[in-house]
Coordinates of C-alpha atoms and ligand atoms in Angstrom, one line a residue:
M1 CA 4.5 -20.2 -42.8
Q2 CA 2.4 -17.5 -44.3
T3 CA 4.0 -14.1 -45.1
A4 CA 3.3 -10.5 -44.5
T5 CA 2.0 -10.3 -48.1
D6 CA -0.5 -13.1 -47.3
L7 CA -1.7 -11.1 -44.2
K8 CA -2.2 -8.0 -46.2
K9 CA -4.3 -9.9 -48.7
Q10 CA -6.4 -11.5 -46.0
L11 CA -6.9 -8.1 -44.3
S12 CA -8.3 -6.6 -47.4
E13 CA -10.6 -9.7 -48.0
I14 CA -12.2 -9.3 -44.6
N15 CA -12.6 -5.5 -44.7
H16 CA -16.2 -4.4 -43.9
K17 CA -17.2 -7.9 -42.9
S18 CA -18.7 -8.6 -39.5
Y19 CA -16.2 -8.6 -36.5
P20 CA -15.8 -12.4 -36.0
A21 CA -14.2 -12.6 -39.4
Y22 CA -11.1 -11.2 -37.7
K23 CA -10.7 -14.7 -36.1
S24 CA -9.5 -16.1 -39.4
L25 CA -6.3 -14.1 -39.0
R26 CA -5.0 -16.3 -36.1
G27 CA -1.5 -17.7 -36.9
G28 CA 2.0 -16.7 -37.7
Y29 CA 3.2 -14.4 -40.5
Q30 CA 6.8 -13.9 -41.6
F31 CA 7.8 -10.3 -41.7
P32 CA 11.3 -9.0 -42.6
G33 CA 13.3 -9.8 -39.4
Y34 CA 10.5 -11.4 -37.3
V35 CA 7.4 -13.5 -37.2
L36 CA 4.2 -11.8 -36.2
F37 CA 1.8 -14.1 -34.3
I38 CA -1.8 -13.2 -33.9
D39 CA -2.4 -15.3 -30.9
H40 CA -5.9 -14.4 -29.7
V41 CA -8.6 -12.4 -31.4
Q42 CA -11.1 -10.5 -29.2
G43 CA -14.9 -11.2 -29.7
D44 CA -15.9 -7.6 -30.3
P45 CA -14.4 -4.1 -30.4
F46 CA -15.4 -3.5 -26.7
A47 CA -14.0 -6.7 -25.3
A48 CA -10.5 -7.1 -23.9
P49 CA -8.1 -6.4 -26.8
S50 CA -6.5 -9.0 -29.0
R51 CA -3.1 -10.5 -28.2
V52 CA -0.3 -10.4 -30.6
S53 CA 3.4 -11.3 -30.4
V54 CA 6.6 -10.5 -32.2
H55 CA 9.1 -13.4 -32.4
I56 CA 12.7 -12.7 -33.3
D57 CA 15.2 -15.5 -33.6
G58 CA 18.4 -15.2 -31.6
K59 CA 20.7 -14.5 -34.5
T60 CA 18.6 -11.6 -35.8
A61 CA 18.0 -10.1 -32.3
G62 CA 21.7 -10.3 -31.9
F63 CA 22.2 -9.8 -28.2
P64 CA 25.6 -10.8 -26.9
K65 CA 25.4 -13.7 -24.5
T66 CA 27.2 -11.7 -21.8
L67 CA 24.1 -9.5 -21.5
Y68 CA 22.0 -12.5 -20.4
D69 CA 24.2 -15.2 -19.1
T70 CA 22.7 -15.2 -15.6
R71 CA 19.0 -15.2 -14.7
P72 CA 19.0 -11.8 -13.1
K73 CA 20.8 -10.3 -16.1
R74 CA 18.4 -11.9 -18.5
I75 CA 15.5 -10.5 -16.5
A76 CA 17.1 -7.0 -16.5
L77 CA 17.7 -7.1 -20.2
Q78 CA 14.1 -8.2 -20.9
D79 CA 12.9 -5.4 -18.6
Y80 CA 15.1 -2.9 -20.4
L81 CA 13.9 -3.9 -23.9
L82 CA 10.3 -3.9 -22.8
R83 CA 10.7 -0.3 -21.5
L84 CA 12.3 0.8 -24.8
F85 CA 9.6 -0.9 -26.8
S86 CA 6.8 0.4 -24.6
R87 CA 8.1 4.0 -24.8
S88 CA 8.4 3.8 -28.6
I89 CA 4.9 2.3 -29.3
E90 CA 3.0 4.5 -26.7
S91 CA 2.5 7.4 -29.1
Y92 CA 0.8 5.1 -31.7
S93 CA -2.1 4.1 -29.4
F94 CA -5.4 5.1 -30.8
R95 CA -3.9 6.5 -34.0
A96 CA -5.8 3.9 -35.8
K97 CA -9.5 4.7 -35.5
G98 CA -12.8 3.0 -34.7
S99 CA -15.3 2.2 -32.0
G100 CA -14.6 1.0 -28.4
K101 CA -11.0 -0.2 -28.0
S102 CA -10.3 0.0 -31.7
G103 CA -6.7 1.1 -32.2
L104 CA -5.6 0.6 -28.6
I105 CA -2.0 -0.5 -28.4
Q106 CA -1.1 -1.7 -24.9
V107 CA 2.2 -3.0 -23.5
S108 CA 3.2 -3.6 -19.9
R109 CA 4.1 -0.4 -18.1
C110 CA 7.1 -1.0 -16.0
G111 CA 7.5 0.8 -12.7
Q112 CA 10.7 1.3 -10.7
E113 CA 11.3 -2.3 -9.9
I114 CA 12.8 -4.8 -12.4
L115 CA 10.4 -7.8 -12.6
E116 CA 10.2 -10.9 -14.7
R117 CA 7.3 -10.4 -17.0
T118 CA 5.5 -12.4 -19.7
A119 CA 5.5 -9.3 -22.0
C120 CA 9.1 -9.8 -22.9
T121 CA 11.0 -13.1 -22.8
L122 CA 14.4 -13.9 -24.0
N123 CA 15.3 -17.6 -24.5
P124 CA 18.4 -18.2 -22.3
K125 CA 19.7 -20.9 -24.7
D126 CA 19.6 -19.1 -28.0
G127 CA 18.7 -15.5 -27.3
A128 CA 15.4 -15.6 -29.2
L129 CA 13.1 -12.8 -28.2
I130 CA 9.4 -12.7 -27.8
L131 CA 7.6 -9.4 -27.2
G132 CA 3.8 -9.6 -26.5
L133 CA 1.3 -6.9 -26.7
Q134 CA -2.5 -6.1 -26.8
I135 CA -4.1 -4.5 -29.8
G136 CA -7.7 -3.4 -30.1
F137 CA -8.6 -4.7 -33.6
P138 CA -10.4 -1.7 -35.3
A139 CA -14.0 -1.7 -36.3
S140 CA -16.8 0.8 -36.8
G141 CA -19.6 -0.6 -34.7
R142 CA -19.1 -4.3 -35.4
T143 CA -17.9 -3.7 -39.0
I144 CA -14.3 -4.6 -39.6
Q145 CA -12.0 -1.7 -40.5
S146 CA -9.0 -3.7 -41.6
Q147 CA -7.2 -0.8 -43.3
E148 CA -6.8 0.6 -39.8
L149 CA -5.4 -2.7 -38.5
A150 CA -3.0 -2.7 -41.4
K151 CA -1.7 0.7 -40.3
I152 CA -0.8 -0.8 -36.9
L153 CA 0.7 -4.1 -38.2
F154 CA 2.5 -2.7 -41.3
D155 CA 3.4 0.9 -40.3
F156 CA 3.6 1.4 -36.6
L157 CA 4.7 -2.0 -35.2
P158 CA 7.6 -2.7 -37.6
V159 CA 9.1 0.8 -36.9
C160 CA 9.1 0.2 -33.1
V161 CA 10.4 -3.4 -33.5
E162 CA 13.2 -2.1 -35.7
K163 CA 14.1 0.7 -33.3
T164 CA 14.1 -1.2 -30.0
L165 CA 14.3 -5.0 -30.3
Y166 CA 17.5 -5.5 -32.4
Y167 CA 20.8 -5.2 -30.7
R168 CA 22.3 -3.4 -33.8
S169 CA 19.8 -0.6 -33.3
L170 CA 20.6 0.0 -29.7
N171 CA 23.3 1.8 -27.9
P172 CA 25.7 -1.0 -26.8
R173 CA 27.0 1.0 -23.9
A174 CA 23.5 1.5 -22.5
C175 CA 22.8 -2.2 -22.9
S176 CA 26.0 -3.2 -21.0
Q177 CA 25.2 -0.7 -18.3
V178 CA 22.0 -2.6 -17.6
A179 CA 24.0 -5.8 -17.2
Q180 CA 26.6 -4.1 -15.1
L181 CA 24.1 -2.7 -12.7
T182 CA 22.6 -6.1 -12.3
E183 CA 26.0 -7.7 -11.6
D184 CA 26.6 -5.1 -8.9
Q185 CA 23.2 -5.6 -7.3
Q186 CA 23.8 -9.4 -7.2
A187 CA 27.2 -8.9 -5.7
I188 CA 25.6 -6.8 -2.9
R189 CA 23.0 -9.6 -2.4
R190 CA 25.7 -12.2 -2.1
Q191 CA 27.8 -10.1 0.3
L192 CA 24.8 -9.5 2.6
Q193 CA 24.7 -13.2 3.2
E194 CA 28.4 -13.6 3.6
R195 CA 28.7 -10.7 6.0
R196 CA 25.6 -11.5 8.0
L197 CA 23.9 -8.3 7.0
A198 CA 20.1 -7.9 6.8
A199 CA 20.3 -4.9 4.4
F200 CA 22.6 -2.4 2.7
V201 CA 21.8 1.2 1.9
A202 CA 24.5 2.9 -0.2
N203 CA 25.6 6.4 0.6
G204 CA 24.0 8.9 -1.8
S205 CA 20.8 6.8 -2.2
I206 CA 17.6 8.8 -2.7
L207 CA 14.9 7.1 -0.6
P208 CA 11.8 9.4 -0.6
R209 CA 9.5 9.3 -3.6
E210 CA 8.1 12.2 -5.5
S211 CA 4.6 11.9 -4.0
G212 CA 2.0 9.5 -2.7
V213 CA 1.0 8.7 -6.3
S214 CA 4.4 8.7 -7.9
D215 CA 7.1 6.2 -7.3
K216 CA 9.8 8.4 -9.0
P217 CA 12.6 9.7 -6.8
M218 CA 11.9 13.0 -5.0
R219 CA 13.9 15.9 -6.4
S220 CA 16.1 17.8 -4.1
A221 CA 15.8 15.1 -1.4
V222 CA 18.5 14.8 1.3
P223 CA 20.8 12.0 0.0
F224 CA 21.4 9.1 2.4
S225 CA 24.6 9.0 4.4
S226 CA 25.6 6.2 6.8
P227 CA 26.7 6.8 10.3
A228 CA 30.4 6.0 10.6
S229 CA 30.0 3.1 13.0
L230 CA 27.6 1.2 10.6
E231 CA 29.5 2.0 7.4
V232 CA 30.6 -0.9 5.4
T233 CA 32.3 -1.2 2.0
M234 CA 31.1 -3.4 -0.8
D235 CA 33.3 -4.5 -3.5
L236 CA 31.4 -4.5 -6.8
P237 CA 32.6 -5.9 -10.1
N238 CA 31.8 -2.8 -12.1
R239 CA 31.5 0.2 -9.8
G240 CA 34.4 -0.9 -7.6
T241 CA 34.2 -0.1 -3.9
I242 CA 31.2 1.7 -2.6
R243 CA 30.2 2.6 1.0
G244 CA 27.0 2.6 2.8
M245 CA 25.1 1.5 5.9
G246 CA 25.1 -2.2 6.6
I247 CA 22.3 -3.2 8.9
P248 CA 23.5 -6.2 10.8
Q249 CA 21.4 -9.3 11.3
G250 CA 19.7 -9.4 14.7
I251 CA 17.3 -6.8 16.0
T252 CA 17.5 -3.3 14.7
L253 CA 15.4 -0.4 16.0
I254 CA 14.8 2.8 13.9
V255 CA 13.7 5.6 16.1
G256 CA 13.3 9.4 15.8
G257 CA 10.8 12.2 15.9
G258 CA 7.8 12.3 13.6
F259 CA 8.5 13.3 10.0
H260 CA 12.3 12.6 10.2
G261 CA 12.2 9.9 7.6
K262 CA 11.8 6.6 9.5
S263 CA 9.0 5.2 7.4
T264 CA 10.7 6.3 4.3
L265 CA 13.8 4.3 5.2
L266 CA 11.7 1.3 6.1
H267 CA 9.7 1.5 2.9
A268 CA 13.0 1.6 0.9
L269 CA 14.1 -1.6 2.7
E270 CA 10.7 -3.3 2.0
M271 CA 11.2 -2.7 -1.8
G272 CA 14.9 -3.5 -1.6
V273 CA 13.9 -7.2 -2.0
Y274 CA 13.6 -6.2 -5.7
D275 CA 16.3 -4.7 -7.9
H276 CA 15.6 -1.2 -9.1
I277 CA 16.4 0.5 -12.4
A278 CA 19.3 3.0 -12.8
G279 CA 18.3 6.5 -11.7
D280 CA 15.7 5.3 -9.2
G281 CA 17.7 6.4 -6.2
R282 CA 17.3 3.0 -4.6
E283 CA 19.3 0.9 -7.1
L284 CA 21.9 0.3 -4.4
V285 CA 19.5 -0.3 -1.6
I286 CA 19.5 -4.0 -1.2
T287 CA 17.5 -6.0 1.4
D288 CA 17.6 -9.7 2.2
S289 CA 15.4 -10.9 -0.7
T290 CA 13.1 -13.0 1.7
A291 CA 12.2 -10.0 3.9
V292 CA 8.5 -9.6 4.8
K293 CA 6.8 -6.5 5.9
L294 CA 4.5 -7.3 8.8
R295 CA 1.5 -5.3 9.7
S296 CA -1.8 -5.6 11.4
E297 CA -4.7 -6.4 9.1
D298 CA -8.1 -6.2 10.7
S299 CA -10.8 -8.4 9.3
R300 CA -8.5 -10.7 7.2
S301 CA -9.4 -14.4 7.3
I302 CA -7.1 -16.9 8.9
S303 CA -7.2 -20.7 8.4
N304 CA -5.6 -23.2 10.6
T305 CA -2.6 -21.2 11.7
D306 CA -0.6 -21.9 14.8
I307 CA -0.5 -18.5 16.5
S308 CA 0.2 -19.9 20.0
L309 CA 3.6 -18.2 20.0
F310 CA 1.7 -15.0 20.6
I311 CA -1.8 -15.9 21.6
N312 CA -3.0 -18.4 24.2
D313 CA -5.9 -19.1 26.6
L314 CA -8.5 -17.1 24.7
P315 CA -11.6 -16.5 26.9
N316 CA -13.7 -18.5 24.5
K317 CA -11.2 -21.4 24.8
G318 CA -10.5 -21.1 21.0
N319 CA -7.6 -23.3 19.9
T320 CA -4.7 -21.0 19.0
K321 CA -2.5 -23.9 17.8
A322 CA -4.9 -24.3 14.9
F323 CA -6.6 -20.9 14.7
S324 CA -9.2 -20.0 12.2
T325 CA -11.4 -16.9 11.8
A326 CA -13.2 -15.1 9.1
D327 CA -12.6 -11.7 10.8
A328 CA -9.3 -11.3 12.6
S329 CA -8.6 -8.6 15.1
G330 CA -5.5 -6.3 14.8
S331 CA -3.4 -8.5 17.1
T332 CA -4.5 -11.9 15.8
S333 CA -4.0 -10.8 12.2
Q334 CA -0.5 -9.6 12.9
A335 CA 0.3 -12.8 14.8
A336 CA -0.8 -14.8 11.8
N337 CA 1.2 -12.7 9.5
V338 CA 4.3 -13.4 11.5
V339 CA 3.7 -17.2 11.6
E340 CA 2.8 -17.4 7.9
A341 CA 5.9 -15.4 7.0
I342 CA 8.0 -18.0 8.9
E343 CA 6.3 -20.7 6.9
A344 CA 7.1 -18.8 3.7
G345 CA 10.8 -18.9 4.6
T346 CA 11.6 -15.4 5.6
R347 CA 14.9 -14.4 7.3
L348 CA 13.9 -10.8 8.0
F349 CA 10.8 -9.1 9.4
L350 CA 10.1 -5.4 8.7
I351 CA 7.7 -3.7 11.0
D352 CA 6.5 -0.1 11.3
E353 CA 4.8 0.9 14.5
D354 CA 2.5 3.1 12.3
T355 CA 0.8 0.0 10.9
S356 CA 1.0 -2.3 13.9
A357 CA -1.5 -3.3 16.5
T358 CA -0.2 -1.8 19.8
N359 CA -1.2 -4.7 22.0
F360 CA 0.6 -7.0 19.6
M361 CA 3.9 -5.0 19.8
I362 CA 4.1 -4.2 23.5
R363 CA 2.6 -4.5 27.0
D364 CA 4.0 -1.8 29.3
E365 CA 5.0 -2.4 32.9
L366 CA 2.2 -0.5 34.4
M367 CA -0.3 -2.5 32.5
Q368 CA 1.5 -5.7 33.5
R369 CA 1.1 -4.7 37.1
V370 CA -2.6 -3.8 36.8
V371 CA -3.7 -6.7 34.6
S372 CA -1.7 -9.8 35.5
D373 CA 0.0 -11.8 32.8
S374 CA -2.2 -14.8 33.5
E375 CA -5.3 -12.7 32.4
E376 CA -3.7 -11.6 29.1
P377 CA -3.8 -14.0 26.2
I378 CA -1.3 -12.0 24.1
T379 CA 2.5 -12.5 24.4
P380 CA 3.6 -9.4 22.7
F381 CA 6.2 -9.4 19.9
I382 CA 8.7 -7.7 22.1
S383 CA 8.9 -10.8 24.2
R384 CA 9.5 -13.0 21.2
V385 CA 11.7 -10.9 18.9
R386 CA 15.0 -12.2 20.4
E387 CA 13.8 -15.8 20.5
L388 CA 12.8 -15.6 16.8
Y389 CA 16.3 -14.5 16.1
H390 CA 17.9 -17.0 18.4
H391 CA 15.9 -20.1 17.5
L392 CA 14.9 -19.4 13.9
N393 CA 17.6 -17.0 12.8
I394 CA 15.0 -14.4 11.7
S395 CA 16.1 -10.8 12.1
S396 CA 13.8 -7.9 12.7
I397 CA 14.0 -4.2 11.7
L398 CA 11.4 -2.2 13.6
V399 CA 10.4 1.4 13.4
A400 CA 9.4 2.7 16.8
G401 CA 8.9 6.3 17.3
S402 CA 7.0 6.2 20.6
C403 CA 7.9 3.0 22.4
G404 CA 11.2 2.9 24.3
S405 CA 10.9 -0.7 25.6
Y406 CA 12.4 -2.1 22.5
F407 CA 15.7 -0.5 23.4
H408 CA 16.2 -3.4 25.8
V409 CA 16.0 -6.0 23.1
A410 CA 17.7 -4.2 20.2
D411 CA 21.2 -5.0 19.0
T412 CA 21.4 -1.8 16.9
V413 CA 19.5 1.5 17.4
I414 CA 19.4 4.0 14.6
Q415 CA 18.0 7.4 15.0
M416 CA 16.7 9.3 12.0
K417 CA 17.2 13.0 12.4
E418 CA 16.4 15.3 9.5
Y419 CA 16.5 12.3 7.1
T420 CA 20.0 11.3 8.3
P421 CA 20.7 8.2 10.4
Y422 CA 22.8 8.2 13.5
D423 CA 24.0 5.2 15.5
I424 CA 22.7 5.8 19.0
T425 CA 23.0 2.2 20.2
E426 CA 25.3 2.9 23.1
R427 CA 23.4 5.9 24.5
A428 CA 20.0 4.1 24.1
K429 CA 21.3 1.0 25.9
K430 CA 22.7 3.1 28.7
E431 CA 19.5 5.1 29.2
A432 CA 17.5 1.9 29.0
S433 CA 19.4 0.2 31.7
A434 CA 17.9 2.6 34.2
F435 CA 14.4 1.4 33.3
P436 CA 13.0 -2.0 34.0
A437 CA 12.9 -4.4 31.0
V438 CA 9.6 -5.9 30.0
S439 CA 9.4 -9.2 31.7
S440 CA 9.5 -12.1 29.3
S441 CA 6.3 -14.1 28.9
G442 CA 5.5 -17.2 30.9
H443 CA 5.0 -19.2 27.8
P444 CA 8.1 -21.1 26.5
F445 CA 9.2 -20.6 22.9
L446 CA 7.9 -23.4 20.8
S447 CA 8.5 -23.2 17.1
P448 CA 5.1 -23.0 15.4
S449 CA 3.9 -26.2 13.8
F450 CA 2.8 -26.3 10.3
H451 CA 0.1 -28.9 9.4
R452 CA -1.6 -27.0 6.6
H453 CA -3.1 -28.8 3.6
P454 CA -5.2 -26.4 1.6
I455 CA -8.4 -27.6 -0.1
P456 CA -10.4 -25.3 -2.4
D457 CA -14.1 -25.1 -2.1
G458 CA -16.6 -25.3 -5.1
T459 CA -16.1 -21.6 -6.0
L460 CA -12.5 -22.1 -6.9
K461 CA -13.0 -25.4 -8.5
D462 CA -15.5 -24.1 -11.0
R463 CA -13.7 -24.9 -14.3
D464 CA -15.8 -23.4 -17.0
R465 CA -14.9 -20.1 -18.6
P466 CA -12.2 -19.2 -16.1
K467 CA -12.5 -15.6 -15.0
L468 CA -9.3 -14.3 -13.5
K469 CA -8.5 -10.7 -12.9
A470 CA -6.6 -8.2 -10.8
M471 CA -8.1 -5.0 -9.4
G472 CA -5.0 -2.9 -9.4
K473 CA -2.9 -3.7 -6.4
E474 CA -5.9 -4.1 -4.2
S475 CA -7.3 -7.6 -4.8
I476 CA -7.7 -10.5 -7.2
Q477 CA -10.7 -12.3 -8.5
V478 CA -10.7 -16.0 -9.5
Q479 CA -14.2 -17.0 -10.6
K480 CA -16.4 -15.6 -7.8
S481 CA -13.6 -15.7 -5.2
V482 CA -12.2 -12.4 -4.3
T483 CA -8.9 -12.1 -2.3
D484 CA -8.0 -8.9 -0.6
L485 CA -4.3 -8.1 -0.9
R486 CA -4.3 -4.4 0.1
C487 CA -2.1 -5.1 3.2
V488 CA 0.4 -7.2 1.3
E489 CA 2.6 -4.2 0.9
Q490 CA 5.6 -5.6 -1.0
L491 CA 3.5 -6.3 -4.1
A492 CA 5.1 -3.9 -6.6
D493 CA 2.8 -4.2 -9.6
S494 CA -0.7 -5.1 -10.6
E495 CA 0.7 -7.6 -13.0
Q496 CA 2.0 -9.6 -10.0
L497 CA -1.6 -9.8 -8.7
H498 CA -2.7 -10.9 -12.1
A499 CA -0.1 -13.7 -11.9
L500 CA -1.3 -14.6 -8.4
A501 CA -4.8 -15.1 -9.8
V502 CA -3.4 -17.5 -12.4
L503 CA -1.3 -19.3 -9.7
L504 CA -4.2 -19.6 -7.3
F505 CA -6.5 -21.0 -10.0
E506 CA -3.9 -23.5 -11.3
A507 CA -2.9 -24.6 -7.8
A508 CA -6.6 -25.2 -6.9
A509 CA -7.0 -27.2 -10.1
N510 CA -3.9 -29.2 -10.2
Y511 CA -2.0 -29.2 -6.9
M512 CA -4.4 -28.9 -4.0
D513 CA -5.5 -32.4 -3.1
G514 CA -5.8 -32.1 0.7
R515 CA -2.6 -34.1 1.2
R516 CA 0.0 -31.7 -0.1
T517 CA 1.1 -29.0 2.4
V518 CA 1.0 -25.4 1.4
V519 CA 4.9 -25.4 1.3
Q520 CA 4.8 -28.3 -1.2
I521 CA 2.2 -26.6 -3.3
V522 CA 4.2 -23.3 -3.5
D523 CA 7.4 -25.4 -4.3
L524 CA 5.6 -27.0 -7.2
L525 CA 4.4 -23.6 -8.5
E526 CA 7.8 -22.1 -8.3
K527 CA 9.5 -25.1 -9.9
Q528 CA 7.1 -24.8 -12.9
M529 CA 7.9 -21.1 -13.2
D530 CA 11.6 -21.7 -12.9
T531 CA 11.7 -24.4 -15.5
K532 CA 8.9 -23.5 -18.0
G533 CA 8.1 -19.9 -17.2
L534 CA 5.1 -18.2 -16.0
S535 CA 3.3 -18.5 -19.3
S536 CA 3.4 -22.3 -19.1
F537 CA 0.3 -22.3 -16.9
G538 CA -2.8 -23.0 -19.0
E539 CA -4.6 -19.8 -17.9
A540 CA -1.5 -17.7 -18.6
S541 CA -1.1 -18.7 -22.3
F542 CA -0.9 -15.6 -24.5
S543 CA -1.3 -13.4 -21.4
Y544 CA 1.3 -10.7 -21.9
D545 CA 0.5 -8.9 -18.7
L546 CA 1.8 -11.1 -15.9
A547 CA 4.7 -10.4 -13.6
R548 CA 6.3 -13.0 -11.4
P549 CA 5.6 -12.6 -7.7
R550 CA 8.0 -13.6 -4.9
R551 CA 7.5 -16.8 -3.0
Q552 CA 6.4 -14.8 0.1
E553 CA 3.6 -13.1 -1.8
I554 CA 2.4 -16.4 -3.2
F555 CA 2.0 -17.6 0.4
A556 CA 0.4 -14.3 1.4
C557 CA -2.2 -14.7 -1.4
L558 CA -3.1 -18.4 -0.6
N559 CA -3.3 -17.5 3.1
R560 CA -5.8 -14.7 2.5
C561 CA -8.0 -16.6 0.1
R562 CA -11.4 -17.2 1.8
N563 CA -12.2 -20.1 -0.5
L564 CA -9.4 -22.3 0.7
R565 CA -9.5 -24.4 3.9
F566 CA -6.1 -25.3 5.3
Ligands
ADP601 P1 8.4 9.4 9.9 O1 8.0 8.0 9.6 O2 9.7 9.5 10.6 O3 7.3 10.2 10.6 P2 8.4 9.8 7.0 O4 9.4 8.8 6.6 O5 7.0 9.5 6.8 O6 8.7 10.2 8.5 O7 8.9 11.1 6.3 C1 8.2 12.4 6.4 C2 8.3 13.2 5.2 O8 9.6 13.5 4.9 C3 7.7 12.5 4.0 O9 6.9 13.4 3.2 C4 8.9 12.1 3.1 O10 8.7 12.2 1.8 C5 9.9 13.2 3.5 N1 11.3 12.7 3.4 C6 11.7 11.5 3.9 N2 13.1 11.3 3.6 C7 13.5 12.5 3.0 C8 14.7 12.9 2.5 N3 15.8 12.1 2.5 N4 14.8 14.1 1.9 C9 13.7 14.9 1.8 N5 12.5 14.5 2.3 C10 12.4 13.3 2.9
MG602 MG1 6.2 7.0 10.0

């Protein structure tokens, strides 16, 4: 193993040489307390920055096992350390000078959700820590300025490592609070299952966000408080007993006037599939972790999906048991989203009328009288929502501000009034009984069949010089194949999209053989992530900017890829 002194010597030897001489630095160097790896060196100062990692052995890092003895606690600790490190190194970016990206220091920026990221990994066996980052190796034009790189590697980086990655430098109370919050969050998740709840919102939670572009909690928001009839207590290992609204499994309707906080509540439930950091306001808002937000999604592609639960007898005689289109309508896209979410193993649908196709959600009585059922290909969701719960045990939480018909099928009706929920189930049921219920569809409930074996086309199979990227939270690109993910609303971070690009590429290369089903393929991807980690995929090696997506979003991504045929 070379040492820090060797690195210093090599840096001075390549100073003022042409940029590719930086490549000679690849390898590991023993610094006091850690090994610095130069994993990948960029081709020129304008290219994507170089990748560097800090490896600290378990004994030196010194984190007590109790802080990472379960998977969720380990992920929360990794997330916490990454935040500390990132905050500490931020101010050093571009302090070293040069052209293009020279001097850039980039580490994953964590949002409000706690995600498993490749930027910081702690070995569950021995507590060894790896922190990865991107550095723009400095040059002026294409002439190496290695004294500037020396500033980063010998002055800036060691200070930040010392301050944030050793247990002895940290506040032990703050570290154990991270673990304690995670234990409490997991306890709520377990109790949801045991008590047949779809979601829990603790009293005092702050649901609205600061603004459309900031995910921080809104200041001076009205804190959440549960209606008495829906209030449940949760016994938590650290906080003790807390109270809040328990949304039962089954069908729940959220109603209320415009601007009273319906969508805000639903959005908090959507993101409640993830754990949140302390101070977020939603750290005790916990939703069934398989929940899927369903919406209409005009113009998405659909490949071999059985949407006959909702759509039959199309005028063009299209087969809706194996439906494909390159340009779906609002209702067919939402029908496909439901069926694909079933295949992805969801136990809870979340639907907002604001983003739904009206003809998919409802067919009112007058319309039924004028246009007979036999002329209407669509069986609306309202006719299926009970059956989905009865036959497949999938609950639904729906926001409906304008459509009263759902009162008939709901088990629980919550009214949002000035941001506070009220349980109006009894009153709503009584009023509804005076109105005719929507007649159920003529089509019997047949569980959708899944015979889907994806095969990639030539675009995805192109192996040379893989080009994988994420365009924010909008879309991903794998070679020349672009997949639009704008309507997959539970993606929390662009790093998850980047990981989806890696997974799509790897699945197309190694797992999609035309015989495996999409479920088997996602199982294999998840198994590899569970056992070897996200960075074990070839195209992920030394990528310190990936975050693990949920199973449901992996399905969503594969299903939207236009270069797969199922
Ligand atoms: P709806 O879906 O019922 O029309 P929204 O959920 O979109 O209403 O909320 C309307 C506005 O009220 C949003 O700007 C939101 O940020 C704000 N808001 C929501 N909940 C609260 C709250 N608890 N306290 C303060 N403002 C809130
Ligand atoms: Mg709304």
